[in-house]
PDB file of C-alpha atoms in Angstrom:
ATOM      1  CA  MET A1124     255.104  70.271 -86.597  1.00 38.00           C
ATOM      2  CA  ALA A1125     251.433  71.179 -86.175  1.00 46.00           C
ATOM      3  CA  THR A1126     249.764  70.206 -82.913  1.00 53.00           C
ATOM      4  CA  ASN A1127     246.159  69.930 -81.767  1.00 61.00           C
ATOM      5  CA  LYS A1128     247.042  70.887 -78.206  1.00 73.00           C
ATOM      6  CA  PRO A1129     244.632  73.647 -77.060  1.00 76.00           C
ATOM      7  CA  VAL A1130     246.085  77.052 -76.230  1.00 82.00           C
ATOM      8  CA  TYR A1131     244.758  78.630 -73.028  1.00 88.00           C
ATOM      9  CA  VAL A1132     245.132  82.284 -72.092  1.00 94.00           C
ATOM     10  CA  ASP A1133     243.688  84.448 -69.325  1.00 95.00           C
ATOM     11  CA  GLU A1134     240.438  86.116 -70.339  1.00 97.00           C
ATOM     12  CA  LEU A1135     241.176  89.201 -68.281  1.00 97.00           C
ATOM     13  CA  TYR A1136     244.528  90.720 -67.439  1.00 97.00           C
ATOM     14  CA  GLY A1137     244.009  93.793 -65.274  1.00 96.00           C
ATOM     15  CA  GLU A1138     240.582  95.212 -64.412  1.00 95.00           C
ATOM     16  CA  LEU A1139     237.532  96.174 -66.431  1.00 96.00           C
ATOM     17  CA  GLU A1140     237.611  99.808 -65.407  1.00 96.00           C
ATOM     18  CA  ILE A1141     237.989 103.068 -67.306  1.00 95.00           C
ATOM     19  CA  GLY A1142     241.622 103.823 -68.049  1.00 91.00           C
ATOM     20  CA  GLN A1143     243.647 106.227 -65.918  1.00 91.00           C
ATOM     21  CA  ASN A1144     247.060 107.890 -66.120  1.00 91.00           C
ATOM     22  CA  GLY A1145     247.102 107.969 -69.903  1.00 93.00           C
ATOM     23  CA  GLU A1146     245.507 104.547 -70.344  1.00 96.00           C
ATOM     24  CA  LYS A1147     242.565 104.110 -72.682  1.00 95.00           C
ATOM     25  CA  TRP A1148     240.541 101.176 -73.952  1.00 97.00           C
ATOM     26  CA  PHE A1149     241.053 100.181 -77.573  1.00 97.00           C
ATOM     27  CA  VAL A1150     239.167  97.672 -79.710  1.00 98.00           C
ATOM     28  CA  ILE A1151     241.573  95.814 -81.970  1.00 98.00           C
ATOM     29  CA  TYR A1152     240.629  93.840 -85.035  1.00 97.00           C
ATOM     30  CA  THR A1153     243.193  91.045 -85.268  1.00 98.00           C
ATOM     31  CA  LYS A1154     244.492  88.805 -87.973  1.00 97.00           C
ATOM     32  CA  PRO A1155     242.453  85.567 -88.252  1.00 96.00           C
ATOM     33  CA  GLN A1156     242.961  83.325 -85.194  1.00 95.00           C
ATOM     34  CA  HIS A1157     245.575  85.671 -83.702  1.00 97.00           C
ATOM     35  CA  GLU A1158     243.512  86.767 -80.675  1.00 98.00           C
ATOM     36  CA  LYS A1159     245.225  84.437 -78.203  1.00 97.00           C
ATOM     37  CA  GLN A1160     248.664  85.192 -79.609  1.00 97.00           C
ATOM     38  CA  LEU A1161     247.976  88.877 -79.053  1.00 98.00           C
ATOM     39  CA  ALA A1162     246.854  88.100 -75.491  1.00 98.00           C
ATOM     40  CA  ILE A1163     250.149  86.307 -74.807  1.00 97.00           C
ATOM     41  CA  TRP A1164     252.084  89.231 -76.294  1.00 98.00           C
ATOM     42  CA  ALA A1165     250.095  91.775 -74.262  1.00 98.00           C
ATOM     43  CA  LYS A1166     250.592  89.979 -70.941  1.00 97.00           C
ATOM     44  CA  THR A1167     254.300  89.474 -71.650  1.00 97.00           C
ATOM     45  CA  ASN A1168     254.555  93.244 -72.137  1.00 97.00           C
ATOM     46  CA  ASN A1169     252.375  93.973 -69.080  1.00 97.00           C
ATOM     47  CA  ILE A1170     249.551  95.459 -71.169  1.00 98.00           C
ATOM     48  CA  TYR A1171     246.061  95.041 -69.755  1.00 98.00           C
ATOM     49  CA  TYR A1172     243.442  93.335 -71.910  1.00 98.00           C
ATOM     50  CA  TYR A1173     240.132  91.493 -72.041  1.00 98.00           C
ATOM     51  CA  LEU A1174     239.479  88.536 -74.333  1.00 98.00           C
ATOM     52  CA  PRO A1175     236.101  86.921 -73.534  1.00 97.00           C
ATOM     53  CA  GLN A1176     235.991  83.249 -74.513  1.00 96.00           C
ATOM     54  CA  VAL A1177     233.617  80.288 -74.688  1.00 92.00           C
ATOM     55  CA  GLU A1178     234.269  76.604 -74.129  1.00 88.00           C
ATOM     56  CA  LYS A1179     233.921  74.151 -76.993  1.00 81.00           C
ATOM     57  CA  GLU A1180     234.330  70.405 -77.336  1.00 76.00           C
ATOM     58  CA  HIS A1181     236.185  68.609 -80.110  1.00 73.00           C
ATOM     59  CA  VAL A1182     237.172  64.994 -80.643  1.00 72.00           C
ATOM     60  CA  TYR A1183     240.779  64.305 -81.646  1.00 70.00           C
ATOM     61  CA  GLN A1184     241.600  60.651 -82.375  1.00 71.00           C
ATOM     62  CA  HIS A1185     238.589  59.437 -80.333  1.00 73.00           C
ATOM     63  CA  LYS A1186     239.561  61.659 -77.406  1.00 78.00           C
ATOM     64  CA  LYS A1187     237.274  64.485 -76.284  1.00 78.00           C
ATOM     65  CA  VAL A1188     239.125  67.750 -75.759  1.00 77.00           C
ATOM     66  CA  ILE A1189     237.751  70.910 -74.164  1.00 79.00           C
ATOM     67  CA  PHE A1190     239.175  74.093 -75.625  1.00 82.00           C
ATOM     68  CA  THR A1191     238.334  77.780 -75.607  1.00 91.00           C
ATOM     69  CA  LYS A1192     237.721  80.147 -78.489  1.00 93.00           C
ATOM     70  CA  PRO A1193     237.120  83.908 -78.570  1.00 96.00           C
ATOM     71  CA  LEU A1194     233.516  84.921 -77.997  1.00 96.00           C
ATOM     72  CA  PHE A1195     233.906  87.595 -80.684  1.00 97.00           C
ATOM     73  CA  PRO A1196     236.330  86.154 -83.239  1.00 96.00           C
ATOM     74  CA  GLY A1197     238.722  88.736 -84.598  1.00 97.00           C
ATOM     75  CA  TYR A1198     238.254  91.223 -81.760  1.00 98.00           C
ATOM     76  CA  PHE A1199     240.559  92.008 -78.835  1.00 98.00           C
ATOM     77  CA  PHE A1200     240.117  94.646 -76.118  1.00 98.00           C
ATOM     78  CA  ALA A1201     243.181  96.361 -74.672  1.00 98.00           C
ATOM     79  CA  LYS A1202     243.616  99.064 -72.026  1.00 97.00           C
ATOM     80  CA  CYS A1203     246.907 100.827 -72.622  1.00 96.00           C
ATOM     81  CA  THR A1204     248.803 104.043 -73.183  1.00 96.00           C
ATOM     82  CA  LEU A1205     249.736 105.285 -76.652  1.00 95.00           C
ATOM     83  CA  LYS A1206     253.267 103.964 -76.095  1.00 96.00           C
ATOM     84  CA  GLU A1207     251.892 100.533 -75.203  1.00 97.00           C
ATOM     85  CA  LYS A1208     249.603 100.726 -78.222  1.00 97.00           C
ATOM     86  CA  ASP A1209     252.723 100.924 -80.394  1.00 96.00           C
ATOM     87  CA  LYS A1210     253.975  97.720 -78.731  1.00 96.00           C
ATOM     88  CA  LEU A1211     250.745  95.973 -79.722  1.00 97.00           C
ATOM     89  CA  ILE A1212     251.094  97.178 -83.301  1.00 96.00           C
ATOM     90  CA  VAL A1213     254.628  95.769 -83.671  1.00 97.00           C
ATOM     91  CA  SER A1214     253.403  92.376 -82.418  1.00 96.00           C
ATOM     92  CA  GLY A1215     252.266  91.615 -85.970  1.00 96.00           C
ATOM     93  CA  HIS A1216     248.860  90.368 -84.763  1.00 97.00           C
ATOM     94  CA  CYS A1217     246.811  93.560 -85.296  1.00 97.00           C
ATOM     95  CA  VAL A1218     244.986  94.636 -88.453  1.00 97.00           C
ATOM     96  CA  TYR A1219     243.463  97.921 -87.261  1.00 96.00           C
ATOM     97  CA  PHE A1220     242.133  99.729 -84.183  1.00 96.00           C
ATOM     98  CA  LEU A1221     238.488 100.775 -83.849  1.00 94.00           C
ATOM     99  CA  LYS A1222     237.961 104.287 -82.486  1.00 89.00           C
ATOM    100  CA  VAL A1223     236.312 104.237 -79.046  1.00 94.00           C
ATOM    101  CA  ASP A1224     234.324 107.457 -78.707  1.00 91.00           C
ATOM    102  CA  ILE A1225     232.602 106.593 -75.422  1.00 93.00           C
ATOM    103  CA  GLU A1226     234.946 104.547 -73.247  1.00 96.00           C
ATOM    104  CA  LYS A1227     232.431 104.269 -70.391  1.00 95.00           C
ATOM    105  CA  GLU A1228     229.886 102.650 -72.705  1.00 95.00           C
ATOM    106  CA  LEU A1229     232.385 100.049 -73.930  1.00 97.00           C
ATOM    107  CA  VAL A1230     233.479  99.159 -70.382  1.00 97.00           C
ATOM    108  CA  GLU A1231     229.849  98.714 -69.285  1.00 96.00           C
ATOM    109  CA  ASP A1232     229.154  96.434 -72.261  1.00 97.00           C
ATOM    110  CA  LEU A1233     232.226  94.331 -71.481  1.00 97.00           C
ATOM    111  CA  LYS A1234     231.406  94.132 -67.770  1.00 97.00           C
ATOM    112  CA  ARG A1235     228.044  92.550 -68.596  1.00 96.00           C
ATOM    113  CA  ILE A1236     229.786  89.921 -70.703  1.00 97.00           C
ATOM    114  CA  SER A1237     232.291  89.306 -67.891  1.00 97.00           C
ATOM    115  CA  LEU A1238     229.518  88.854 -65.309  1.00 96.00           C
ATOM    116  CA  VAL A1239     227.860  86.229 -67.508  1.00 96.00           C
ATOM    117  CA  ARG A1240     231.168  84.396 -67.980  1.00 95.00           C
ATOM    118  CA  ASN A1241     231.918  84.440 -64.246  1.00 95.00           C
ATOM    119  CA  ALA A1242     228.437  83.078 -63.510  1.00 95.00           C
ATOM    120  CA  HIS A1243     228.999  80.258 -66.054  1.00 93.00           C
ATOM    121  CA  ILE A1244     225.838  81.192 -67.958  1.00 94.00           C
ATOM    122  CA  GLU A1245     225.709  79.859 -71.506  1.00 94.00           C
ATOM    123  CA  MET A1246     225.880  82.476 -74.246  1.00 94.00           C
ATOM    124  CA  LYS A1247     224.911  82.017 -77.873  1.00 93.00           C
ATOM    125  CA  ASP A1248     225.588  84.214 -80.887  1.00 93.00           C
ATOM    126  CA  HIS A1249     222.715  86.521 -81.708  1.00 95.00           C
ATOM    127  CA  VAL A1250     221.944  89.115 -84.351  1.00 94.00           C
ATOM    128  CA  TYR A1251     222.559  92.694 -83.210  1.00 95.00           C
ATOM    129  CA  LEU A1252     219.233  94.336 -82.372  1.00 92.00           C
ATOM    130  CA  GLU A1253     218.373  97.832 -83.568  1.00 90.00           C
ATOM    131  CA  LYS A1254     214.883  97.638 -82.030  1.00 89.00           C
ATOM    132  CA  GLY A1255     213.400  95.972 -78.996  1.00 92.00           C
ATOM    133  CA  MET A1256     212.782  96.635 -75.312  1.00 92.00           C
ATOM    134  CA  VAL A1257     215.296  97.365 -72.575  1.00 94.00           C
ATOM    135  CA  VAL A1258     215.026  95.144 -69.506  1.00 94.00           C
ATOM    136  CA  CYS A1259     216.829  95.115 -66.170  1.00 95.00           C
ATOM    137  CA  PHE A1260     217.667  92.063 -64.061  1.00 96.00           C
ATOM    138  CA  LYS A1261     216.043  92.364 -60.626  1.00 95.00           C
ATOM    139  CA  GLU A1262     217.986  89.498 -59.023  1.00 94.00           C
ATOM    140  CA  GLY A1263     220.708  86.914 -59.584  1.00 92.00           C
ATOM    141  CA  PRO A1264     224.312  87.366 -60.745  1.00 93.00           C
ATOM    142  CA  LEU A1265     223.224  90.033 -63.270  1.00 95.00           C
ATOM    143  CA  LYS A1266     221.192  92.080 -60.779  1.00 95.00           C
ATOM    144  CA  GLY A1267     221.109  95.711 -61.874  1.00 95.00           C
ATOM    145  CA  GLN A1268     222.410  94.942 -65.381  1.00 95.00           C
ATOM    146  CA  GLN A1269     220.466  95.765 -68.512  1.00 94.00           C
ATOM    147  CA  GLY A1270     219.822  93.834 -71.696  1.00 95.00           C
ATOM    148  CA  ILE A1271     217.444  93.812 -74.641  1.00 95.00           C
ATOM    149  CA  VAL A1272     214.524  91.613 -75.621  1.00 94.00           C
ATOM    150  CA  GLN A1273     212.868  91.618 -79.020  1.00 89.00           C
ATOM    151  CA  ASP A1274     209.426  92.272 -77.503  1.00 85.00           C
ATOM    152  CA  SER A1275     207.415  91.837 -74.308  1.00 82.00           C
ATOM    153  CA  THR A1276     206.205  88.382 -75.367  1.00 85.00           C
ATOM    154  CA  ASN A1277     209.744  86.993 -75.542  1.00 85.00           C
ATOM    155  CA  LEU A1278     211.254  87.697 -72.117  1.00 90.00           C
ATOM    156  CA  ASN A1279     213.053  84.372 -71.767  1.00 92.00           C
ATOM    157  CA  LYS A1280     215.858  85.413 -74.140  1.00 95.00           C
ATOM    158  CA  VAL A1281     217.902  88.478 -73.228  1.00 96.00           C
ATOM    159  CA  VAL A1282     220.393  89.942 -75.688  1.00 96.00           C
ATOM    160  CA  LEU A1283     223.648  91.537 -74.510  1.00 97.00           C
ATOM    161  CA  GLN A1284     225.259  93.830 -77.048  1.00 95.00           C
ATOM    162  CA  VAL A1285     228.650  95.458 -77.608  1.00 96.00           C
ATOM    163  CA  LYS A1286     227.632  98.590 -79.445  1.00 93.00           C
ATOM    164  CA  ILE A1287     230.962  99.656 -80.929  1.00 95.00           C
ATOM    165  CA  MET A1288     231.243  96.391 -82.917  1.00 94.00           C
ATOM    166  CA  LYS A1289     227.498  95.781 -83.349  1.00 95.00           C
ATOM    167  CA  ARG A1290     227.964  92.262 -82.014  1.00 96.00           C
ATOM    168  CA  ALA A1291     225.608  90.475 -79.639  1.00 97.00           C
ATOM    169  CA  VAL A1292     225.056  87.308 -77.628  1.00 96.00           C
ATOM    170  CA  ALA A1293     221.901  85.933 -76.035  1.00 96.00           C
ATOM    171  CA  ILE A1294     221.287  84.225 -72.692  1.00 96.00           C
ATOM    172  CA  GLU A1295     218.274  82.401 -71.307  1.00 95.00           C
ATOM    173  CA  ALA A1296     216.455  84.247 -68.518  1.00 94.00           C
ATOM    174  CA  ASN A1297     213.531  83.806 -66.150  1.00 93.00           C
ATOM    175  CA  PRO A1298     210.949  86.454 -67.139  1.00 93.00           C
ATOM    176  CA  GLU A1299     210.023  86.877 -63.473  1.00 93.00           C
ATOM    177  CA  THR A1300     213.504  88.234 -62.763  1.00 94.00           C
ATOM    178  CA  LEU A1301     213.193  90.978 -65.401  1.00 95.00           C
ATOM    179  CA  GLU A1302     211.797  94.490 -65.324  1.00 93.00           C
ATOM    180  CA  ILE A1303     210.882  96.224 -68.586  1.00 91.00           C
ATOM    181  CA  LEU A1304     212.343  99.738 -68.657  1.00 89.00           C
ATOM    182  CA  SER A1305     211.643 101.274 -72.077  1.00 83.00           C
ATOM    183  CA  ASN A1306     211.684 100.819 -75.817  1.00 81.00           C
ATOM    184  CA  TYR A1307     215.237 100.310 -77.064  1.00 71.00           C
ATOM    185  CA  ASP A1308     215.207 103.202 -79.553  1.00 68.00           C
ATOM    186  CA  GLU A1309     214.034 105.623 -76.830  1.00 60.00           C
ATOM    187  CA  TYR A1310     216.719 104.317 -74.490  1.00 55.00           C
ATOM    188  CA  GLN A1311     219.356 104.646 -77.209  1.00 62.00           C
ATOM    189  CA  ASN A1312     218.458 108.272 -77.914  1.00 51.00           C
ATOM    190  CA  GLU A1313     218.536 109.173 -74.219  1.00 54.00           C
ATOM    191  CA  ASN A1314     221.773 107.278 -73.638  1.00 57.00           C
ATOM    192  CA  ASP A1315     223.466 108.842 -76.679  1.00 52.00           C
ATOM    193  CA  LEU A1316     222.502 112.311 -75.415  1.00 44.00           C
ATOM    194  CA  GLN A1317     223.955 111.583 -71.959  1.00 48.00           C
ATOM    195  CA  ASN A1318     227.143 110.159 -73.468  1.00 49.00           C
ATOM    196  CA  ASN A1319     227.582 113.167 -75.749  1.00 46.00           C
ATOM    197  CA  GLU A1320     227.147 115.547 -72.822  1.00 41.00           C
ATOM    198  CA  SER A1321     229.655 113.545 -70.777  1.00 41.00           C
ATOM    199  CA  GLN A1322     232.144 113.532 -73.640  1.00 42.00           C
ATOM    200  CA  GLU A1323     231.817 117.321 -74.067  1.00 37.00           C
ATOM    201  CA  ILE A1324     232.563 117.820 -70.365  1.00 29.00           C
ATOM    202  CA  GLN A1325     235.635 115.573 -70.582  1.00 36.00           C
ATOM    203  CA  GLU A1326     236.916 117.444 -73.639  1.00 35.00           C
ATOM    204  CA  ILE A1327     236.479 120.798 -71.897  1.00 28.00           C
ATOM    205  CA  THR A1328     238.234 119.632 -68.731  1.00 27.00           C
TER     206      THR A1328
END
């Protein structure tokens, strides 16, 4: 029989670090509303994962219930070996795997999301930005982290993006805590060049 009881799973199982000893981060597109089921399967099989979530309220029969839902519906991040990847596939919850060309970039994007979650800062869905300005937090729980603003006149909303999926969320910020670094397209070109050089070195070694 169907139940309205919320299902809770750990957001992070393992650490948000680049994979070692044959492990690699994968981005999995799941069947609709199968993200938490995949998380349960992964933990049961001792496979590391990250599933960022947000809290929501709903009223069932005049009773307020707090539940969690995936921040990026349909997406699941797993750090595993190829053998463990096969275990995820046979779970029946996966649709396909997105190719992760630059693992370091993905981990950095996810770490920013994790820092926001741990600091209990509210996040809201936001359109993925192709243009804007790169800013850096000078203080607070996100000190040293970078984000994007649409322009220099709108520094109170910082956008955090996960490039591989072209998904983004926005958080409110104090403009006085931000430092403008560069235009986003210039930063992207420089960052892509550095990532390509790093990837070439890894392939050679």
